[in-house]
PDB file of C-alpha atoms in Angstrom:
ATOM      1  CA  UNK A 128      12.125   9.505  18.760  1.00 30.00           C
ATOM      2  CA  UNK A 129      14.361   6.678  17.627  1.00 30.00           C
ATOM      3  CA  UNK A 130      12.567   3.710  16.060  1.00 29.00           C
ATOM      4  CA  UNK A 131      12.809   0.387  17.828  1.00 32.00           C
ATOM      5  CA  UNK A 132      12.823  -3.034  16.245  1.00 31.00           C
ATOM      6  CA  UNK A 133       9.229  -4.070  15.500  1.00 33.00           C
ATOM      7  CA  UNK A 134       7.622  -7.221  16.753  1.00 38.00           C
ATOM      8  CA  UNK A 135       4.954  -9.316  15.107  1.00 41.00           C
ATOM      9  CA  UNK A 136       2.154  -7.036  16.304  1.00 43.00           C
ATOM     10  CA  UNK A 137       3.864  -3.704  15.608  1.00 51.00           C
ATOM     11  CA  UNK A 138       5.156  -3.237  19.150  1.00 56.00           C
ATOM     12  CA  UNK A 139       8.299  -1.118  19.247  1.00 80.00           C
ATOM     13  CA  UNK A 140       7.226   1.006  16.282  1.00 88.00           C
ATOM     14  CA  UNK A 141       6.607   4.723  16.597  1.00 91.00           C
ATOM     15  CA  UNK A 142       3.072   5.952  17.141  1.00 91.00           C
ATOM     16  CA  UNK A 143       2.918   7.195  13.537  1.00 91.00           C
ATOM     17  CA  UNK A 144       3.990   3.794  12.176  1.00 92.00           C
ATOM     18  CA  UNK A 145       1.454   1.959  14.350  1.00 92.00           C
ATOM     19  CA  UNK A 146      -1.249   4.400  13.200  1.00 91.00           C
ATOM     20  CA  UNK A 147      -0.414   3.725   9.539  1.00 92.00           C
ATOM     21  CA  UNK A 148      -0.532  -0.027  10.168  1.00 92.00           C
ATOM     22  CA  UNK A 149      -3.939   0.457  11.803  1.00 92.00           C
ATOM     23  CA  UNK A 150      -5.200   2.579   8.880  1.00 92.00           C
ATOM     24  CA  UNK A 151      -4.058  -0.076   6.409  1.00 93.00           C
ATOM     25  CA  UNK A 152      -5.646  -2.908   8.401  1.00 92.00           C
ATOM     26  CA  UNK A 153      -8.851  -0.915   8.696  1.00 92.00           C
ATOM     27  CA  UNK A 154      -8.904  -0.334   4.923  1.00 93.00           C
ATOM     28  CA  UNK A 155      -8.604  -4.059   4.220  1.00 93.00           C
ATOM     29  CA  UNK A 156     -11.043  -5.135   6.943  1.00 92.00           C
ATOM     30  CA  UNK A 157     -13.742  -2.548   6.294  1.00 93.00           C
ATOM     31  CA  UNK A 158     -13.902  -2.336   2.494  1.00 95.00           C
ATOM     32  CA  UNK A 159     -15.492  -5.298   0.695  1.00 95.00           C
ATOM     33  CA  UNK A 160     -13.659  -6.733  -2.282  1.00 94.00           C
ATOM     34  CA  UNK A 161     -10.094  -5.828  -1.307  1.00 94.00           C
ATOM     35  CA  UNK A 162      -7.601  -8.675  -1.621  1.00 91.00           C
ATOM     36  CA  UNK A 163      -4.405  -6.866  -0.663  1.00 92.00           C
ATOM     37  CA  UNK A 164      -2.877  -3.431  -0.186  1.00 95.00           C
ATOM     38  CA  UNK A 165       0.657  -2.109  -0.519  1.00 95.00           C
ATOM     39  CA  UNK A 166       2.207   1.268   0.235  1.00 95.00           C
ATOM     40  CA  UNK A 167       5.283   1.861  -1.897  1.00 95.00           C
ATOM     41  CA  UNK A 168       7.972   4.535  -1.589  1.00 92.00           C
ATOM     42  CA  UNK A 169       8.970   6.727  -4.517  1.00 88.00           C
ATOM     43  CA  UNK A 170      11.946   4.438  -5.152  1.00 89.00           C
ATOM     44  CA  UNK A 171       9.730   1.354  -5.381  1.00 89.00           C
ATOM     45  CA  UNK A 172      10.343  -0.152  -1.955  1.00 90.00           C
ATOM     46  CA  UNK A 173       7.510  -1.738  -0.012  1.00 92.00           C
ATOM     47  CA  UNK A 174       6.743   0.306   3.125  1.00 93.00           C
ATOM     48  CA  UNK A 175       3.485  -1.232   4.345  1.00 92.00           C
ATOM     49  CA  UNK A 176       1.545  -4.287   3.336  1.00 91.00           C
ATOM     50  CA  UNK A 177      -1.733  -5.943   4.199  1.00 86.00           C
ATOM     51  CA  UNK A 178       0.236  -9.185   4.123  1.00 75.00           C
ATOM     52  CA  UNK A 179       3.586  -8.467   5.830  1.00 51.00           C
ATOM     53  CA  UNK A 180       4.482 -12.136   6.401  1.00 49.00           C
ATOM     54  CA  UNK A 181       4.191 -13.023   2.696  1.00 46.00           C
ATOM     55  CA  UNK A 182       5.865  -9.732   1.738  1.00 42.00           C
ATOM     56  CA  UNK A 183       8.868 -10.506   3.890  1.00 43.00           C
ATOM     57  CA  UNK A 184       9.062 -14.152   2.925  1.00 41.00           C
ATOM     58  CA  UNK A 185       8.466 -13.543  -0.768  1.00 39.00           C
ATOM     59  CA  UNK A 186       6.296 -16.649  -0.863  1.00 37.00           C
ATOM     60  CA  UNK A 187       4.102 -17.430  -3.805  1.00 35.00           C
ATOM     61  CA  UNK A 188       0.328 -17.617  -3.562  1.00 38.00           C
ATOM     62  CA  UNK A 189      -1.440 -20.763  -4.696  1.00 35.00           C
ATOM     63  CA  UNK A 190      -4.572 -21.039  -6.795  1.00 35.00           C
ATOM     64  CA  UNK A 191      -7.547 -20.057  -4.690  1.00 40.00           C
ATOM     65  CA  UNK A 192      -5.535 -17.786  -2.364  1.00 46.00           C
ATOM     66  CA  UNK A 193      -6.932 -14.324  -1.797  1.00 47.00           C
ATOM     67  CA  UNK A 194      -4.721 -11.742  -3.440  1.00 42.00           C
ATOM     68  CA  UNK A 195      -2.418 -11.521  -6.407  1.00 41.00           C
ATOM     69  CA  UNK A 196      -0.294 -14.400  -7.588  1.00 48.00           C
ATOM     70  CA  UNK A 197       2.867 -13.811  -5.593  1.00 55.00           C
ATOM     71  CA  UNK A 198       3.786 -11.869  -2.536  1.00 70.00           C
ATOM     72  CA  UNK A 199       2.879  -8.358  -1.489  1.00 79.00           C
ATOM     73  CA  UNK A 200       6.334  -7.476  -2.771  1.00 82.00           C
ATOM     74  CA  UNK A 201       5.003  -8.418  -6.229  1.00 90.00           C
ATOM     75  CA  UNK A 202       2.081  -6.042  -5.740  1.00 92.00           C
ATOM     76  CA  UNK A 203       4.562  -3.339  -4.713  1.00 93.00           C
ATOM     77  CA  UNK A 204       6.574  -3.936  -7.894  1.00 93.00           C
ATOM     78  CA  UNK A 205       3.447  -3.698 -10.049  1.00 95.00           C
ATOM     79  CA  UNK A 206       2.262  -0.551  -8.258  1.00 96.00           C
ATOM     80  CA  UNK A 207       5.675   1.091  -8.608  1.00 95.00           C
ATOM     81  CA  UNK A 208       5.923   0.223 -12.305  1.00 96.00           C
ATOM     82  CA  UNK A 209       2.399   1.377 -13.078  1.00 96.00           C
ATOM     83  CA  UNK A 210       3.003   4.593 -11.161  1.00 95.00           C
ATOM     84  CA  UNK A 211       6.177   5.252 -13.111  1.00 94.00           C
ATOM     85  CA  UNK A 212       4.476   4.505 -16.435  1.00 96.00           C
ATOM     86  CA  UNK A 213       1.504   6.768 -15.770  1.00 96.00           C
ATOM     87  CA  UNK A 214       3.725   9.590 -14.488  1.00 94.00           C
ATOM     88  CA  UNK A 215       5.781   9.358 -17.666  1.00 95.00           C
ATOM     89  CA  UNK A 216       2.639   9.419 -19.798  1.00 96.00           C
ATOM     90  CA  UNK A 217       1.324  12.452 -17.895  1.00 96.00           C
ATOM     91  CA  UNK A 218       4.597  14.308 -18.490  1.00 96.00           C
ATOM     92  CA  UNK A 219       4.527  13.528 -22.221  1.00 96.00           C
ATOM     93  CA  UNK A 220       0.934  14.745 -22.437  1.00 97.00           C
ATOM     94  CA  UNK A 221       1.489  17.804 -20.225  1.00 96.00           C
ATOM     95  CA  UNK A 222      -1.249  16.381 -18.013  1.00 95.00           C
ATOM     96  CA  UNK A 223       0.098  17.413 -14.630  1.00 94.00           C
ATOM     97  CA  UNK A 224       0.364  15.093 -11.647  1.00 92.00           C
ATOM     98  CA  UNK A 225      -1.261  11.657 -11.733  1.00 93.00           C
ATOM     99  CA  UNK A 226      -3.750  11.315  -8.893  1.00 93.00           C
ATOM    100  CA  UNK A 227      -5.186   7.858  -9.499  1.00 95.00           C
ATOM    101  CA  UNK A 228      -4.873   4.937 -11.906  1.00 96.00           C
ATOM    102  CA  UNK A 229      -7.342   2.094 -12.245  1.00 95.00           C
ATOM    103  CA  UNK A 230      -6.955  -1.141 -14.196  1.00 95.00           C
ATOM    104  CA  UNK A 231     -10.006  -3.352 -14.675  1.00 94.00           C
ATOM    105  CA  UNK A 232      -9.220  -6.977 -15.510  1.00 95.00           C
ATOM    106  CA  UNK A 233     -11.410 -10.033 -16.099  1.00 95.00           C
ATOM    107  CA  UNK A 234     -10.512 -11.460 -12.698  1.00 94.00           C
ATOM    108  CA  UNK A 235      -9.699  -8.392 -10.615  1.00 94.00           C
ATOM    109  CA  UNK A 236      -9.060  -4.691 -10.345  1.00 95.00           C
ATOM    110  CA  UNK A 237      -5.955  -2.694  -9.510  1.00 96.00           C
ATOM    111  CA  UNK A 238      -6.044   0.822  -8.093  1.00 97.00           C
ATOM    112  CA  UNK A 239      -3.017   3.074  -7.604  1.00 97.00           C
ATOM    113  CA  UNK A 240      -3.239   6.441  -5.861  1.00 96.00           C
ATOM    114  CA  UNK A 241      -0.508   8.989  -5.147  1.00 95.00           C
ATOM    115  CA  UNK A 242       0.159   9.649  -1.477  1.00 92.00           C
ATOM    116  CA  UNK A 243       3.021  12.131  -1.173  1.00 80.00           C
ATOM    117  CA  UNK A 244       6.604  12.626  -2.349  1.00 77.00           C
ATOM    118  CA  UNK A 245       6.010   9.993  -5.024  1.00 85.00           C
ATOM    119  CA  UNK A 246       4.782   7.358  -2.556  1.00 93.00           C
ATOM    120  CA  UNK A 247       1.885   5.254  -3.801  1.00 95.00           C
ATOM    121  CA  UNK A 248      -1.025   3.307  -2.370  1.00 96.00           C
ATOM    122  CA  UNK A 249      -1.902   0.192  -4.369  1.00 96.00           C
ATOM    123  CA  UNK A 250      -5.015  -1.938  -3.919  1.00 96.00           C
ATOM    124  CA  UNK A 251      -5.757  -5.273  -5.574  1.00 94.00           C
ATOM    125  CA  UNK A 252      -9.489  -6.002  -5.484  1.00 95.00           C
ATOM    126  CA  UNK A 253     -12.067  -8.362  -6.894  1.00 94.00           C
ATOM    127  CA  UNK A 254     -13.462  -7.763 -10.365  1.00 93.00           C
ATOM    128  CA  UNK A 255     -16.951  -7.152  -8.953  1.00 95.00           C
ATOM    129  CA  UNK A 256     -15.838  -4.654  -6.298  1.00 95.00           C
ATOM    130  CA  UNK A 257     -17.558  -1.305  -5.900  1.00 95.00           C
ATOM    131  CA  UNK A 258     -14.891   0.857  -7.530  1.00 94.00           C
ATOM    132  CA  UNK A 259     -16.237   4.126  -6.168  1.00 95.00           C
ATOM    133  CA  UNK A 260     -16.230   2.769  -2.594  1.00 96.00           C
ATOM    134  CA  UNK A 261     -12.636   1.570  -2.932  1.00 96.00           C
ATOM    135  CA  UNK A 262     -11.540   4.879  -4.473  1.00 95.00           C
ATOM    136  CA  UNK A 263     -13.288   6.787  -1.671  1.00 96.00           C
ATOM    137  CA  UNK A 264     -11.611   4.753   1.084  1.00 96.00           C
ATOM    138  CA  UNK A 265      -8.241   5.010  -0.654  1.00 96.00           C
ATOM    139  CA  UNK A 266      -8.663   8.798  -0.740  1.00 95.00           C
ATOM    140  CA  UNK A 267      -9.423   8.747   2.994  1.00 95.00           C
ATOM    141  CA  UNK A 268      -6.258   6.701   3.623  1.00 95.00           C
ATOM    142  CA  UNK A 269      -4.187   9.082   1.485  1.00 94.00           C
ATOM    143  CA  UNK A 270      -5.634  12.100   3.283  1.00 93.00           C
ATOM    144  CA  UNK A 271      -4.811  10.630   6.674  1.00 90.00           C
ATOM    145  CA  UNK A 272      -1.430   9.142   5.787  1.00 89.00           C
ATOM    146  CA  UNK A 273       0.005  11.761   3.446  1.00 86.00           C
ATOM    147  CA  UNK A 274       0.921  14.357   6.028  1.00 84.00           C
ATOM    148  CA  UNK A 275       2.602  11.865   8.397  1.00 87.00           C
ATOM    149  CA  UNK A 276       4.565   9.934   5.753  1.00 88.00           C
ATOM    150  CA  UNK A 277       7.784  11.836   6.406  1.00 87.00           C
ATOM    151  CA  UNK A 278      11.233  10.705   5.262  1.00 88.00           C
ATOM    152  CA  UNK A 279      11.914   9.510   8.825  1.00 90.00           C
ATOM    153  CA  UNK A 280       8.730   7.454   8.929  1.00 91.00           C
ATOM    154  CA  UNK A 281       9.406   5.981   5.474  1.00 90.00           C
ATOM    155  CA  UNK A 282      12.857   4.915   6.727  1.00 90.00           C
ATOM    156  CA  UNK A 283      11.316   3.335   9.836  1.00 92.00           C
ATOM    157  CA  UNK A 284       8.710   1.462   7.787  1.00 92.00           C
ATOM    158  CA  UNK A 285      11.304   0.275   5.284  1.00 89.00           C
ATOM    159  CA  UNK A 286      13.506  -1.046   8.111  1.00 88.00           C
ATOM    160  CA  UNK A 287      10.551  -2.783   9.756  1.00 87.00           C
ATOM    161  CA  UNK A 288       9.812  -4.611   6.480  1.00 84.00           C
ATOM    162  CA  UNK A 289      13.496  -5.614   6.200  1.00 81.00           C
ATOM    163  CA  UNK A 290      13.564  -6.806   9.824  1.00 80.00           C
ATOM    164  CA  UNK A 291      10.464  -8.930   9.211  1.00 73.00           C
ATOM    165  CA  UNK A 292      12.582 -11.072   6.888  1.00 61.00           C
TER     166      UNK A 292
END
C-alpha cells in the first residue's frame, strides 16, 4: 500500500502508522508524569512525537510549558545521542545490547528504550514520576510497535514528519 500525504489528524496514513500514532497518544494520555515522547530512527531522525506541531515547527518551549526546553526534535536529538553513547559503552564493556537507559535529574527524568533495528523510544517525565510504571508502559509500547516498525513504515513516518513542516 502506498502511503498518502497525512493530514492533521493522521488521515491518509497507513493503518500501521495510525496505530502507532494511537499507541503513542495512549502512552502519553494514560501514564501519569509523562511530558513528551519521541520515537527516533537508528539514524537519529524523529519518526513519531507526542507533540508533532512543535516537532515540525522547531519552536522553543517557554518556562512553565510541559515538556523539555525546545521542540520534540530536541528530545529526539537527546534520545539519539544518549542511545549512541550507551551502545558505545556497552560495546566497550562487552555488555551486549542496551535495552533501557534512565537518567534521573533534579527536575525530570529521561527514559530511552530500544525498539528494533536501532530505533529508540524516548520519554521525558516529571522527577516524581513512578519510574516502574513508565518503564512498564514503554515496554508495552515497544512490544506492540517493534514488529510493525518496518523500513517501509519508518519511511512513511519520516515523510509524514517532513510534510508536517
